[in-house]
Short mmCIF file of C-alpha atoms in Angstrom, two decimals:
data_model
loop_
_atom_site.label_atom_id
_atom_site.label_comp_id
_atom_site.label_asym_id
_atom_site.label_seq_id
_atom_site.Cartn_x
_atom_site.Cartn_y
_atom_site.Cartn_z
CA MET A 180 -18.49 3.12 0.05
CA LYS A 181 -18.91 3.77 -3.70
CA ASN A 182 -22.10 5.75 -3.00
CA LYS A 183 -20.25 8.00 -0.54
CA LEU A 184 -17.44 8.61 -3.05
CA LEU A 185 -19.97 9.31 -5.82
CA VAL A 186 -21.85 11.80 -3.62
CA PHE A 187 -18.59 13.47 -2.62
CA LEU A 188 -17.45 13.80 -6.21
CA LEU A 189 -20.81 15.11 -7.28
CA PHE A 190 -20.87 17.65 -4.51
CA SER A 191 -17.32 18.71 -5.34
CA PHE A 192 -18.16 19.11 -8.98
CA VAL A 193 -21.22 21.25 -8.21
CA LEU A 194 -19.29 23.32 -5.66
CA PHE A 195 -16.37 24.11 -7.99
CA SER A 196 -18.50 24.60 -11.09
CA CYS A 197 -20.34 27.43 -9.33
CA LYS A 198 -17.14 29.32 -8.66
CA ASN A 199 -16.74 32.06 -11.31
CA GLU A 200 -14.44 34.62 -9.69
CA LYS A 201 -11.61 34.06 -12.12
CA GLN A 202 -13.95 34.42 -15.07
CA ALA A 203 -15.30 37.71 -13.64
CA ASN A 204 -11.74 39.00 -13.19
CA ASP A 205 -10.78 37.91 -16.72
CA ASP A 206 -13.90 39.72 -18.09
CA ASN A 207 -12.87 42.99 -16.42
CA THR A 208 -9.28 42.85 -17.63
CA SER A 209 -10.24 41.94 -21.21
CA GLN A 210 -12.34 45.08 -21.41
CA GLY A 211 -9.33 47.24 -20.52
CA ASN A 212 -11.07 48.51 -17.45
CA THR A 213 -8.31 49.72 -15.16
CA ALA A 214 -10.30 52.20 -13.11
CA VAL A 215 -10.21 51.54 -9.43
CA VAL A 216 -13.37 52.16 -7.48
CA GLU A 217 -12.38 53.57 -4.11
CA HIS A 218 -15.66 53.00 -2.30
CA LYS A 219 -18.47 50.60 -3.04
CA GLY A 220 -20.41 50.46 0.21
CA GLN A 221 -23.67 51.95 1.46
CA ALA A 222 -22.12 55.43 1.66
CA ALA A 223 -21.63 55.44 -2.12
CA VAL A 224 -25.39 55.04 -2.74
CA GLU A 225 -26.97 58.27 -3.93
CA ASP A 226 -30.60 58.70 -2.91
CA SER A 227 -32.28 62.09 -3.14
CA GLU A 228 -35.69 60.80 -1.98
CA SER A 229 -34.82 59.37 1.44
CA ASP A 230 -33.92 61.31 4.57
CA ALA A 231 -30.30 62.36 4.77
CA ASN A 232 -28.01 59.93 6.56
CA ALA A 233 -25.54 60.98 9.29
CA LEU A 234 -22.66 61.44 6.88
CA GLN A 235 -24.71 63.55 4.49
CA VAL A 236 -25.84 65.76 7.35
CA ALA A 237 -22.26 66.10 8.65
CA LYS A 238 -21.00 67.03 5.15
CA SER A 239 -23.62 69.74 4.88
CA LEU A 240 -22.65 71.51 8.15
CA ASP A 241 -19.47 73.46 8.78
CA ASP A 242 -19.30 72.28 12.41
CA PHE A 243 -18.43 68.76 11.36
CA LYS A 244 -15.59 69.37 8.83
CA THR A 245 -12.97 67.66 11.01
CA LEU A 246 -15.23 64.67 11.67
CA VAL A 247 -15.95 64.28 7.93
CA ALA A 248 -12.24 64.47 7.14
CA ALA A 249 -11.55 61.82 9.79
CA ILE A 250 -14.34 59.52 8.56
CA GLU A 251 -13.00 59.70 5.04
CA ALA A 252 -9.35 59.27 6.13
CA ALA A 253 -10.29 56.13 8.11
CA GLY A 254 -12.51 54.79 5.34
CA VAL A 255 -15.43 54.13 7.69
CA GLN A 256 -18.14 55.89 5.74
CA ASP A 257 -20.36 52.84 5.77
CA ALA A 258 -20.30 52.67 9.56
CA VAL A 259 -22.20 55.93 9.84
CA VAL A 260 -24.67 55.39 7.01
CA ASN A 261 -25.81 51.78 7.40
CA THR A 262 -29.43 51.05 7.94
CA GLY A 263 -30.49 51.51 11.51
CA PRO A 264 -31.49 51.89 14.06
CA LEU A 265 -28.23 53.79 14.44
CA THR A 266 -27.00 56.57 16.70
CA VAL A 267 -23.91 58.48 15.79
CA PHE A 268 -22.18 60.51 18.54
CA ALA A 269 -20.71 63.10 16.24
CA PRO A 270 -18.16 65.46 17.76
CA VAL A 271 -18.07 68.96 16.39
CA ASN A 272 -14.91 70.82 15.33
CA VAL A 273 -14.62 72.47 18.79
CA ALA A 274 -14.41 69.04 20.42
CA PHE A 275 -11.51 68.10 18.16
CA ASP A 276 -9.83 71.42 18.94
CA LYS A 277 -9.87 70.55 22.62
CA LEU A 278 -7.72 67.48 22.07
CA PRO A 279 -3.99 67.77 22.81
CA GLU A 280 -2.10 69.57 20.07
CA GLY A 281 -1.16 67.28 17.20
CA THR A 282 -3.61 64.49 18.11
CA VAL A 283 -5.94 65.00 15.15
CA GLU A 284 -3.11 65.49 12.69
CA ASN A 285 -1.44 62.35 13.94
CA LEU A 286 -4.64 60.27 13.68
CA LEU A 287 -5.23 61.49 10.14
CA LYS A 288 -1.93 60.04 8.93
CA PRO A 289 -2.33 56.96 6.68
CA GLU A 290 -0.23 54.82 9.02
CA ASN A 291 -2.77 55.44 11.80
CA LYS A 292 -5.83 54.54 9.76
CA GLU A 293 -6.75 51.53 11.89
CA GLN A 294 -6.48 53.43 15.14
CA LEU A 295 -8.61 56.28 13.75
CA ALA A 296 -11.21 53.79 12.44
CA PHE A 297 -11.38 52.19 15.91
CA VAL A 298 -11.94 55.57 17.58
CA LEU A 299 -14.64 56.59 15.08
CA LYS A 300 -16.44 53.25 15.14
CA ASN A 301 -16.78 53.68 18.92
CA HIS A 302 -18.85 56.79 18.21
CA VAL A 303 -21.54 54.72 16.42
CA ALA A 304 -24.09 52.74 18.37
CA PRO A 305 -26.25 50.13 16.63
CA ALA A 306 -29.38 51.28 18.42
CA ASN A 307 -31.74 54.24 18.54
CA PHE A 308 -30.97 56.55 21.48
CA PRO A 309 -33.37 59.55 21.48
CA ASP A 310 -31.92 62.76 22.86
CA THR A 311 -34.37 62.62 25.78
CA GLN A 312 -32.78 59.35 26.85
CA LEU A 313 -29.27 60.78 26.66
CA LYS A 314 -29.82 63.92 28.66
CA LYS A 315 -28.04 64.05 32.00
CA GLU A 316 -30.43 64.57 34.90
#
């Protein structure tokens, strides 16, 4: 019984001594660092040597302005840039224009962020689907 208690106490000590979250928070506040980083995921990584990811391509083309605005409003940038294989079904501005009037504007509102994120994440498939496989016969 004493051995079990000793092992438990030793394990608890090791477990809690490894926790340093409070210390990390204290370090940040003591430096007077009050800047808030809005995005820390894969989408924030800048890499000029690799092929452009789906979000970078969308940002570079005028046909995807509405999609890019929606991705940023929903905060789902990482969903379209994560390592693959990954297929993004990216609707162009004309597709958004065909939605009932007010739909896009309503989805872009901050209070509808979760709903917009759900819709956008359903346009990302965690697999590689070549265009030849997606063509309707």
